Coordinates of C-alpha atoms in Angstrom, one line a residue:
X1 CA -10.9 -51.1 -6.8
X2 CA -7.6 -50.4 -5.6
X3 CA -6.3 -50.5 -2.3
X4 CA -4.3 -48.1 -0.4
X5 CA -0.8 -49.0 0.8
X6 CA 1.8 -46.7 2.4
X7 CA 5.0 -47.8 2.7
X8 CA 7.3 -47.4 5.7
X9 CA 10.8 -49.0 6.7
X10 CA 9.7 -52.0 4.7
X11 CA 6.6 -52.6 7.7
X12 CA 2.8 -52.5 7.1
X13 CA 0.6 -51.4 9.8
X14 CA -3.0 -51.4 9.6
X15 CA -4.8 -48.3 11.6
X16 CA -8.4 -48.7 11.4
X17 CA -10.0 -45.7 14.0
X18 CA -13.3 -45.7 14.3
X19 CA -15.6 -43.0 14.1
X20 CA -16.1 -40.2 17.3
X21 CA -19.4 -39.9 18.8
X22 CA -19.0 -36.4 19.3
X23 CA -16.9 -33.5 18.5
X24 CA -15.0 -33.4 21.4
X25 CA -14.2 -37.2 20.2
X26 CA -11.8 -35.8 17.8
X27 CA -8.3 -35.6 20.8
X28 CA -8.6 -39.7 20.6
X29 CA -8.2 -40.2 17.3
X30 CA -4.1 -40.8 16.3
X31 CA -2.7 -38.0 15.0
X32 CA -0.2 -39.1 11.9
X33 CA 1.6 -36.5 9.0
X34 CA 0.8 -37.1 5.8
X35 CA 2.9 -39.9 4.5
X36 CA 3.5 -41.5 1.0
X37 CA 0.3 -43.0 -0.5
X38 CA 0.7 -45.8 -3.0
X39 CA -2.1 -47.7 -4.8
X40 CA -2.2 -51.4 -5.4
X41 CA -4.3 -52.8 -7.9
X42 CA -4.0 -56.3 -5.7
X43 CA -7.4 -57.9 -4.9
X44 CA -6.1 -59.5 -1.7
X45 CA -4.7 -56.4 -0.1
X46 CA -6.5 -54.4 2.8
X47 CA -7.0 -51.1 3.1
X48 CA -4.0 -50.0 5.1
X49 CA -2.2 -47.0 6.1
X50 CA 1.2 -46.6 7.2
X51 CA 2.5 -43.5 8.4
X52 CA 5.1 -41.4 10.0
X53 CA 5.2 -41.6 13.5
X54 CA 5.6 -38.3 14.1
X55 CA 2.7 -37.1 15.3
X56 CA 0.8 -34.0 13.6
X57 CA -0.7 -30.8 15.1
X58 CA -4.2 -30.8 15.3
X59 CA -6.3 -28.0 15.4
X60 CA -8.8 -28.2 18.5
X61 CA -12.3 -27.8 17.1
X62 CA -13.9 -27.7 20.5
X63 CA -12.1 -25.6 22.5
X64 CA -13.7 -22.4 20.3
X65 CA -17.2 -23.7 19.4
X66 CA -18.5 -22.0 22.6
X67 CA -16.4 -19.2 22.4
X68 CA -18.1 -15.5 22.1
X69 CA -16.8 -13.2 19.7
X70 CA -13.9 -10.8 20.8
X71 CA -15.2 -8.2 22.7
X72 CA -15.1 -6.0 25.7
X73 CA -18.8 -4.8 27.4
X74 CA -17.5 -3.4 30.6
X75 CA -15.0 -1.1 28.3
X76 CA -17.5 -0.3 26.1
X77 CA -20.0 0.6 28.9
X78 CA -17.3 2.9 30.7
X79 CA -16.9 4.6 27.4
X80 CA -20.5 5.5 27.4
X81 CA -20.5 6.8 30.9
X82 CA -17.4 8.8 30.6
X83 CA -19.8 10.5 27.7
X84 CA -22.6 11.2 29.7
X85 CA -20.5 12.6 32.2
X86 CA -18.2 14.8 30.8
X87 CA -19.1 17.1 27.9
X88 CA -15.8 16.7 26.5
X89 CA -15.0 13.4 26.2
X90 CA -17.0 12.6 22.9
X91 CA -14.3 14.7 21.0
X92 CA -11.4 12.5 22.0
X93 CA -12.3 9.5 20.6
X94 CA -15.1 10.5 17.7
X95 CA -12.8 10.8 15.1
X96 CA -11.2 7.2 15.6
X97 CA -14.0 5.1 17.6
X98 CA -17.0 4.3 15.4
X99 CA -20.3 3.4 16.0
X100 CA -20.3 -0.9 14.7
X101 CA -16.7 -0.9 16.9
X102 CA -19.3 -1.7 19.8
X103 CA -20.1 -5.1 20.0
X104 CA -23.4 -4.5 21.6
X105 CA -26.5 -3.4 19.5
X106 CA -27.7 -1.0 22.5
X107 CA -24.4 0.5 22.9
X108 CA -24.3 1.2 19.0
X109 CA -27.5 3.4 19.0
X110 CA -26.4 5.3 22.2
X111 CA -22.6 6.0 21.1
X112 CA -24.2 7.1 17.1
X113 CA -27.0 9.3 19.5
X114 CA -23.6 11.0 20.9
X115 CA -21.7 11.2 17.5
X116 CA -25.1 12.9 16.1
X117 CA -25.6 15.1 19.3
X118 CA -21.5 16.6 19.0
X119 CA -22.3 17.1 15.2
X120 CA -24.7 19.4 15.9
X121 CA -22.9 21.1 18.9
X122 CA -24.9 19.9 21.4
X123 CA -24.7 18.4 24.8
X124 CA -24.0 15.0 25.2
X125 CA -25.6 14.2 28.9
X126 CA -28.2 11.7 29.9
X127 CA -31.2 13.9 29.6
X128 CA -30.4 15.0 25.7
X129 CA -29.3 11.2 24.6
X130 CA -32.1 10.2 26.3
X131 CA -34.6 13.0 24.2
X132 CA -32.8 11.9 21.2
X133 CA -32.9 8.5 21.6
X134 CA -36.7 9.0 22.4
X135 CA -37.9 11.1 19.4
X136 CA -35.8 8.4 17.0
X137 CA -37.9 5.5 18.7
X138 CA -34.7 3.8 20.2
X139 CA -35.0 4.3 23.3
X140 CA -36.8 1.2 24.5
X141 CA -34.8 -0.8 22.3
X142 CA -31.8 0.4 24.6
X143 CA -33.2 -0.8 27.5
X144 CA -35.0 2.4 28.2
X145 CA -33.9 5.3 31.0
X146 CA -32.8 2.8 33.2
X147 CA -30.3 1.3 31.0
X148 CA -28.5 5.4 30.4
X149 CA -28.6 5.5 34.2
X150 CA -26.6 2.4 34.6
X151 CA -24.0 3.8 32.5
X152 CA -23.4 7.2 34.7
X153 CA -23.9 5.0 38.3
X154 CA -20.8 2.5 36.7
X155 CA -18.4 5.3 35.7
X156 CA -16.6 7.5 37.8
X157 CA -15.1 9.4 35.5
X158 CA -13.5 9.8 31.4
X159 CA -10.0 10.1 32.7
X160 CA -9.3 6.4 30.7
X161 CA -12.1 7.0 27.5
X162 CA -8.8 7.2 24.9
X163 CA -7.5 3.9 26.2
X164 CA -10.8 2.2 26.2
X165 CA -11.4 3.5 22.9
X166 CA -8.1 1.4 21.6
X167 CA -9.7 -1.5 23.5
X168 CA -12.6 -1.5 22.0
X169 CA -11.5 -0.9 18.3
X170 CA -9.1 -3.9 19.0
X171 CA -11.4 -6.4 20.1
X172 CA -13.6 -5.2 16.8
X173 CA -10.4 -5.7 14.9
X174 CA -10.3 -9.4 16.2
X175 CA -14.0 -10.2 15.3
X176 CA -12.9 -8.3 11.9
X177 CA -10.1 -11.6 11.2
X178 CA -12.7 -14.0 11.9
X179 CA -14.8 -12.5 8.6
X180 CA -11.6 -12.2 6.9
X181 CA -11.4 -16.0 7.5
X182 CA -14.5 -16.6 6.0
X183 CA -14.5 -14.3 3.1
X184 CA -11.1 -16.5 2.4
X185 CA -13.2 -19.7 2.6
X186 CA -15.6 -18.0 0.6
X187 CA -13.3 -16.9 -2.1
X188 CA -11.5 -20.1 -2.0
X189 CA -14.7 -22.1 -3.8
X190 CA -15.1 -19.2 -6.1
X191 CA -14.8 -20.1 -10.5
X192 CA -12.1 -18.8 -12.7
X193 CA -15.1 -17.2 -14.4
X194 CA -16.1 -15.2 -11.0
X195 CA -13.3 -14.3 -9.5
X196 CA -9.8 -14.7 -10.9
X197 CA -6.7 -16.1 -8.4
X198 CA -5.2 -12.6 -8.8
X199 CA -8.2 -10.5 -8.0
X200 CA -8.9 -12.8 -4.9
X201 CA -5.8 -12.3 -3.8
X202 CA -6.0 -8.2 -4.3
X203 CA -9.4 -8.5 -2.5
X204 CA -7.7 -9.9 0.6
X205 CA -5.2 -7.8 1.1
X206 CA -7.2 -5.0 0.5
X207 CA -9.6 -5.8 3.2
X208 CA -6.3 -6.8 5.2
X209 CA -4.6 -3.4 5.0
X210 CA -8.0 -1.8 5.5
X211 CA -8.2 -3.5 8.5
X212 CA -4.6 -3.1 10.0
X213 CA -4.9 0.5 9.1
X214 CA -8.1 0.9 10.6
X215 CA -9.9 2.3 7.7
X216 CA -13.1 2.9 7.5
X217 CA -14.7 1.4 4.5
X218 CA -17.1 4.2 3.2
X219 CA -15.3 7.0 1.4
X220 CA -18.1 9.2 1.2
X221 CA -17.5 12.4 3.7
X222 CA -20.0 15.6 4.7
X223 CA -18.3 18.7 3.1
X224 CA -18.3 20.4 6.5
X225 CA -15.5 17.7 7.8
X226 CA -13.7 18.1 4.8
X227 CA -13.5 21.6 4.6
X228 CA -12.4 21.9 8.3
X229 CA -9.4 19.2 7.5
X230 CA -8.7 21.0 4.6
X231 CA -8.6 24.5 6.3
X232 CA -6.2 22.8 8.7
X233 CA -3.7 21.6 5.9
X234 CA -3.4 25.3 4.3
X235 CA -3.0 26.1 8.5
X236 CA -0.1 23.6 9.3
X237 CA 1.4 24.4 5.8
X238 CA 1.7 28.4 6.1
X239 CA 3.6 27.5 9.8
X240 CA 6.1 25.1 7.8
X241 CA 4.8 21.4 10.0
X242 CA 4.1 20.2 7.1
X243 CA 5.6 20.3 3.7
X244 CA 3.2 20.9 0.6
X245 CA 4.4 17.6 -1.3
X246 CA 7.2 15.1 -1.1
X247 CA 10.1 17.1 -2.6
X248 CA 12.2 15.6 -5.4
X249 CA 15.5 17.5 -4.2
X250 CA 15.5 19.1 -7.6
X251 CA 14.4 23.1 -6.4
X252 CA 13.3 24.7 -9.4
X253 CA 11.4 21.5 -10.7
X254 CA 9.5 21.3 -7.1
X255 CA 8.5 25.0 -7.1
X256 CA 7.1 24.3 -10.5
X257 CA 5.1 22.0 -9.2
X258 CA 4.2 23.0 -6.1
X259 CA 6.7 21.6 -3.6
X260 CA 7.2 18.4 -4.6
X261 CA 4.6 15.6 -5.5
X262 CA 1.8 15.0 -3.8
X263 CA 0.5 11.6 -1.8
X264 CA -2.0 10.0 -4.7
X265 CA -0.4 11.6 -7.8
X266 CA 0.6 9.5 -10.4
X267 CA 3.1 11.0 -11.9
X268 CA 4.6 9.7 -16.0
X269 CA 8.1 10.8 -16.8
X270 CA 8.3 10.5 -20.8
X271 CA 10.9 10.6 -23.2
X272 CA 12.8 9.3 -26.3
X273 CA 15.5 6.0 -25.3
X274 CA 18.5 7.8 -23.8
X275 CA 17.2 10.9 -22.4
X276 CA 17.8 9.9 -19.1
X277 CA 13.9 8.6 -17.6
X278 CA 15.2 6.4 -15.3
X279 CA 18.2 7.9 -14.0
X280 CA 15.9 11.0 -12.6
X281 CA 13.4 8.8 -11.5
X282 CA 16.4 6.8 -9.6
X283 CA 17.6 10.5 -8.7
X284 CA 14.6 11.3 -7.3
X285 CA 13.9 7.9 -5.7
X286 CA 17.3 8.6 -3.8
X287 CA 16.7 12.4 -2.8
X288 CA 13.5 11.3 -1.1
X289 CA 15.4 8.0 0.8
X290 CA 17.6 10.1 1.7
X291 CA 16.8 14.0 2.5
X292 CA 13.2 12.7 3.8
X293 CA 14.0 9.5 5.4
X294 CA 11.1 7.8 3.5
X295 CA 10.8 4.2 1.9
X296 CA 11.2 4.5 -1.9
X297 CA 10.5 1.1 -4.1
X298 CA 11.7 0.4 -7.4
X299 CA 10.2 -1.6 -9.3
X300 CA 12.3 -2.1 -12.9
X301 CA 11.1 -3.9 -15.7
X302 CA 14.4 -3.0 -17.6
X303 CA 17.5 -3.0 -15.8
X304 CA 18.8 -5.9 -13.0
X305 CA 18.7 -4.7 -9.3
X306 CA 22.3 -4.8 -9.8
X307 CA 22.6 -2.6 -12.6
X308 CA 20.0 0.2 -10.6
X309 CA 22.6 -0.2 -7.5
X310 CA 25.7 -0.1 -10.1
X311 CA 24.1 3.5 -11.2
X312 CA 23.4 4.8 -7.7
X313 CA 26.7 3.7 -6.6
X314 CA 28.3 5.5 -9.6
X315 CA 26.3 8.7 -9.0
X316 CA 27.4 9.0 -5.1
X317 CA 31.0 8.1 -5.5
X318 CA 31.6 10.0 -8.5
X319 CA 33.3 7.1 -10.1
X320 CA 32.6 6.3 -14.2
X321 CA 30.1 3.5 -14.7
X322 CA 32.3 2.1 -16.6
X323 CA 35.2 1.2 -13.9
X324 CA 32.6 -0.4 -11.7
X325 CA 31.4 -2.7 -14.7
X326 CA 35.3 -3.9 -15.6
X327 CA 36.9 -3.6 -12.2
X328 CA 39.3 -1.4 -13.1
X329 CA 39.0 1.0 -9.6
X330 CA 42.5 2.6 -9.0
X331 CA 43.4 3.3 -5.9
X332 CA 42.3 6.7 -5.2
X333 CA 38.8 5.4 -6.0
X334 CA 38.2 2.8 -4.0
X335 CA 37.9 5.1 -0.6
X336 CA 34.6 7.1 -2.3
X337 CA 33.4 3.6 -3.5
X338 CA 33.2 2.4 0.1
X339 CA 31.9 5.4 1.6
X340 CA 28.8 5.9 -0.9
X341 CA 28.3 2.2 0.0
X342 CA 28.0 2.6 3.0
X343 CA 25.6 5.4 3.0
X344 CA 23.2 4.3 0.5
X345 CA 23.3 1.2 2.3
X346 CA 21.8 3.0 5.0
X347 CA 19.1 4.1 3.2
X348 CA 14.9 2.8 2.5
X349 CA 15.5 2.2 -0.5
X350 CA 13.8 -1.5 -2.2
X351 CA 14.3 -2.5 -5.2
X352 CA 12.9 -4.8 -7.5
X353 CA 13.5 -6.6 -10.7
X354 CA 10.8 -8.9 -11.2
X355 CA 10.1 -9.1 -14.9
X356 CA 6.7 -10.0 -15.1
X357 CA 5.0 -8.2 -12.3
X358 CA 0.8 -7.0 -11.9
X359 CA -1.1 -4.5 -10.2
X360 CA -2.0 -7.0 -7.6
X361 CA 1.8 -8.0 -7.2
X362 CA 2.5 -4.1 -6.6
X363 CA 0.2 -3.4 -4.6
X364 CA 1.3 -6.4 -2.5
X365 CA 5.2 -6.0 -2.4
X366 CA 4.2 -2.2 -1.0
X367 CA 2.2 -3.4 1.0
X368 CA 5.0 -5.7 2.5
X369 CA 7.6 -2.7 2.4
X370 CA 4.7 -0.4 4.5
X371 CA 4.7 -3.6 7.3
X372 CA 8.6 -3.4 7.2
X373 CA 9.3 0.1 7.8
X374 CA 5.9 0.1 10.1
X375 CA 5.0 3.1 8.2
X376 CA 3.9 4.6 4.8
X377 CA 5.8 4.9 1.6
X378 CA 7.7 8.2 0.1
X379 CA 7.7 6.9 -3.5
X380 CA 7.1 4.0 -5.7
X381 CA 8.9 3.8 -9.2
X382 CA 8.0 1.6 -11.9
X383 CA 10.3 1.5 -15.2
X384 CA 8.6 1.6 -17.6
X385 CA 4.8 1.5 -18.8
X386 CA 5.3 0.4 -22.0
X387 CA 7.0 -3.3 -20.6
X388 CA 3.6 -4.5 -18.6
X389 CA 1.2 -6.3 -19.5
X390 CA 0.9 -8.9 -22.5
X391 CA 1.0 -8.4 -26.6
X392 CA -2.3 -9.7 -26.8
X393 CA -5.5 -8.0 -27.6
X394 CA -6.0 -4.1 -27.9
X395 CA -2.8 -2.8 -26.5
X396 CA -4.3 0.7 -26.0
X397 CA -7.2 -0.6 -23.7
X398 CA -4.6 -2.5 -22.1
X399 CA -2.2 0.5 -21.6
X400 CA -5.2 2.6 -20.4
X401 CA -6.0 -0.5 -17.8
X402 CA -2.6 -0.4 -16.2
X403 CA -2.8 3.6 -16.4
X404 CA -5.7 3.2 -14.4
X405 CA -4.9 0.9 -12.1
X406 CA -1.8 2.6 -10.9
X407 CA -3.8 5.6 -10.1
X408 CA -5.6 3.2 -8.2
X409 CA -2.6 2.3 -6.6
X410 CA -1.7 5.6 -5.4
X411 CA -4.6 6.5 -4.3
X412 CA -5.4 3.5 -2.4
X413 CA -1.4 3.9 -1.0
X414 CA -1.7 7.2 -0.7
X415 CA 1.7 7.4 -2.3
X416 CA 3.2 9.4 -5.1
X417 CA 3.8 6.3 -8.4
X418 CA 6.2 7.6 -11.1
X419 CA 5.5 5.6 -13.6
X420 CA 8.2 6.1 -17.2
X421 CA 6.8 5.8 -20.4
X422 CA 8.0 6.2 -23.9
X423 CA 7.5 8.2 -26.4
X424 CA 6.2 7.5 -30.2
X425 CA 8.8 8.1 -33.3
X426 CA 6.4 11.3 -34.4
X427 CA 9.2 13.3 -32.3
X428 CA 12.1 12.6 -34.9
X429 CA 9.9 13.5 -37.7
X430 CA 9.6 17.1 -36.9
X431 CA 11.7 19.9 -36.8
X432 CA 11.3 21.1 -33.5
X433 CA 11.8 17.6 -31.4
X434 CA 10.2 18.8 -27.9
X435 CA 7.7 16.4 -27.1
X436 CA 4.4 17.2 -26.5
X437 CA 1.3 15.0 -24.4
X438 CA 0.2 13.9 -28.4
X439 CA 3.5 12.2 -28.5
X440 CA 2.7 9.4 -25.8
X441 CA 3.2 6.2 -26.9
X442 CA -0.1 3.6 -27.0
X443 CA -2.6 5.4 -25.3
X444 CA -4.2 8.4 -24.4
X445 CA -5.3 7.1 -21.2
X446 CA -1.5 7.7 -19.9
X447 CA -2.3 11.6 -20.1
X448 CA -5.8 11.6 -19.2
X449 CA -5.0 9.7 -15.7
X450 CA -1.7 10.9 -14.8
X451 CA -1.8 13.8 -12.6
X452 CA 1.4 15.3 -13.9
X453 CA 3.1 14.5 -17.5
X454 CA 6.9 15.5 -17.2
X455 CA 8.7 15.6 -20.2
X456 CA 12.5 15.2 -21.2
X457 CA 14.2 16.5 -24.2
X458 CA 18.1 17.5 -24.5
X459 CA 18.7 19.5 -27.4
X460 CA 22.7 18.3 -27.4
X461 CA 21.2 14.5 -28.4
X462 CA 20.1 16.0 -31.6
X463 CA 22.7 18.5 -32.0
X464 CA 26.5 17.6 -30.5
X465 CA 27.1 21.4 -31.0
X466 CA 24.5 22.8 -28.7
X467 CA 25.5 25.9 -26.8
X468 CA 23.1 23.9 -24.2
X469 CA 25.6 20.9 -23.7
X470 CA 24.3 19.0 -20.6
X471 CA 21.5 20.5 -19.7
X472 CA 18.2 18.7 -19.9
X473 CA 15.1 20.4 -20.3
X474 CA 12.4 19.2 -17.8
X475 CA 8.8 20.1 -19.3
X476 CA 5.6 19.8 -16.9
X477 CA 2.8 19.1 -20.4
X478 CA 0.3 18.5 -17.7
X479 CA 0.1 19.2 -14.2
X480 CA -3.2 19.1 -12.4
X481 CA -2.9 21.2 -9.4
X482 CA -1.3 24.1 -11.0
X483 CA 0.5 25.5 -13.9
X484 CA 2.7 24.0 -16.4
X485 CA 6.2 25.2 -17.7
X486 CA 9.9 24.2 -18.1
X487 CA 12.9 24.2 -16.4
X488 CA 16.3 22.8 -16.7
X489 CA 18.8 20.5 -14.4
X490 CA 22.4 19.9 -15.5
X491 CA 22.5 16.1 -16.7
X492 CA 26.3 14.4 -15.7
X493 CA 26.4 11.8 -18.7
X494 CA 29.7 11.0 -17.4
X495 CA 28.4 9.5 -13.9
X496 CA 24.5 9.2 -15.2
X497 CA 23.4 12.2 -13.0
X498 CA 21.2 15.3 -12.8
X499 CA 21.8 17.8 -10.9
X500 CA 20.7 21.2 -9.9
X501 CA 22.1 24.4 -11.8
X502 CA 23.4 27.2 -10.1
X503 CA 21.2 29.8 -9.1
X504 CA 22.6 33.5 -9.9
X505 CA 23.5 35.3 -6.4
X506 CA 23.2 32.3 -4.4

């Protein structure tokens, strides 16, 4: 059998601790690092361990073996009495306090008797909880009468109930981390076969985000709620608070579709090589950074992040690609140059050239932008469909996987994804080369779950002697929440650019 032997500064030391008696036994035992194990195959040699002296942290078993849970019952209690005694205070904190946010069982029931009282416009004193906790056979189980009069005698008023509220959804927040830790353990011991490394890791953060955003896990609503929130939308929209999608900064192209995109939408941009996909969806990427002041990721399967910055540069300081690729900046150029570096340094834009990248890594690196800018995305962009995934297997399933799971991402996000895709060869075998949904490339599950299909075509790729010379037709094939059409942007090939075209009278 061999022995163990670890090596240090040409010394053996043999540590031989013996065994605790108790938990709390654990703070005598040495604390050593890991050091450099090396086995002997020597009969004669000892089991010994030499170490680094250094000593290691420990984590201190004992000191939270007797801890309760996270939580706050004098909070929650002066919650519930603030509720009893003023009519009004159950409708500042229903809509983000919960009933299982309450540690205690009793002060669940009483708080959901409230909820269930408000819902149906009634009062919420002692004598109608009381009735309702009654005639549900829950009020002994609450500690009877005597238990709702506590509640009233304890509070003096609901002047605090929407700082209480945050107290008592963050203490159910810390009890929340201590499952998380276990569903990690859990997942940890989990097969290949069950659970993939990937998907554990999407489960996690999932549950994560959920939990830092407060979430609550069950998506299914009462129309009544939904119509009210919906009524309000339409409201704040008519008085101009709130815009009706994330505008692209192309006009024409956002009335067409309504304003702009909306949170959710996944939105493909298709077209043949070279009709400019990713310099709009880098155009629009940069008109949301910066008229919106949102964060915008790129992810590119295609081009370097240098190349994407090379482009934007180009774009805002009018300068040729080509001079910023050689070097060869006169002068005269080198003031713009500066100046649009400095501004779209400015900006939230993140870029990303991973080559190989998932759904779960995605959803991840958004998920790390969201906790940098401490708020939610404007745009993701990913170019282009056609480069994820692997060779293997059925690559229409596979297409229509990735399809899905980026409407997925939006949704879950809530967060317009433009997603490029390319179109098949069929276009250059007819006359009239407009593409049409038919024409995208590997799967029809791109059209069935993108909520808009934009189009490109510019008739001066096919025919030099256009009278349409840079201009780019922009064709909504599918749009979901409203009509479709086509409209036109001028396309710059000399600095990769679209821009708006001049509007008659303005």
């Amino acid at each position: 059998m061999p022995h163990l032997r670890l090596g240090m500064s040409g010394r053996s030391q043999n540590i031989r601790p013996s065994l605790p008696k108790s938990l709390t036994d654990f703070h005598s035992l040495p604390k050593f690092k890991t050091a450099k194990i090396m086995y002997a195959k020597q009969d004669n040699v000892d089991h010994s361990v030499v170490a680094h002296e250094e000593p290691a942290k420990v984590i201190n078993f004992a000191s939270s073996v007797s801890k309760l849970p996270p939580q706050c019952a004098e909070a929650e209690e002066a919650i519930l009495g603030g509720i009893l005694l003023d009519p009004n205070a159950i409708m500042r904190v229903r809509d983000r306090l919960k009933p299982y946010h309450f540690y205690i069982k009793a002060h669940q029931d009483i708080y959901f008797s409230a909820i269930r009282l408000n819902a149906q416009e009634q009062p919420t004193d002692l004598i109608a909880i009381a009735n309702w906790l009654s005639a549900n056979d829950l009020l002994f189980r609450v500690g009877g009468r005597n238990k709702l009069v506590s509640l009233v005698s304890m509070c003096v008023s609901a002047v605090n109930i929407d700082a209480l509220a945050d107290l008592v959804v963050g203490k159910w927040k810390r009890r929340e981390l201590g499952r998380l830790g276990a569903f990690a353990l859990e997942l940890q011991h989990k097969s290949d076969d069950d659970v993939t490394l990937e998907q554990a890791f999407e489960q996690l953060q999932t549950q994560i985000y959920n939990l830092q955003q407060g979430e609550n896990t069950s998506s299914t609503s009462h129309i009544a709620g939904v119509m009210t929130d919906t009524y309000q939308i339409v409201e704040e929209r008519n008085q101009g608070i709130v815009q009706p999608g994330i505008p692209t900064g192309f006009y024409d192209l956002d009335t067409m579709i309504n304003g702009g995109f909306n949170r959710g939408d996944l939105v493909i941009i298709a077209g043949r090589p070279a009709m400019g996909k990713s310099a709009i969806a880098a155009q629009i990427g940069f008109n949301v950074a910066q008229l919106q002041n949102l964060p915008v990721a790129l992810f590119s399967l295609e081009m370097s992040k240098t190349q994407i910055a090379m482009r934007l540069l180009a774009g805002e300081a009018n300068v040729e690609g080509n001079y910023l690729k050689t070097g060869r900046i006169s002068d005269c150029q080198w003031e713009p140059i500066i100046t649009a570096v400095q501004d779209i340094s400015t900006l939230p834009i993140y870029l990303n050239d991973s080559p190989t990248p998932s759904l779960s890594y995605f959803e991840a690196e958004c998920r790390r932008i969201m906790a940098l800018e401490r708020r939610n995305l404007g745009l993701v962009v990913i170019d282009y469909l056609q480069l994820m995934g692997d060779s293997d297997g059925n690559r229409n399933n596979e297409i229509a996987a990735i399809t899905r799971g980026l409407k997925r991402l939006a949704m879950k996000l809530q967060v317009p994804v433009i997603c490029l895709s390319q179109l098949s060869r069929a276009v250059e075998t007819r006359q009239n080369k407009r593409p049409i949904l038919s024409d995208l490339r590997d799967s029809g599950g791109i059209e069935q779950d993108g909520d808009k299909v934009i189009m490109l075509y510019r008739d001066d790729y096919y025919h030099p002697d256009s009278p349409e010379r840079g201009i780019c037709e922009i064709i909504a094939a599918k749009h979901r929440d409203g009509a479709t059409g086509t409209v036109k942007l001028l396309f710059d090939n000399q600095f990769v650019k679209f821009k708006n075209l001049a509007r008659c009278g303005w």
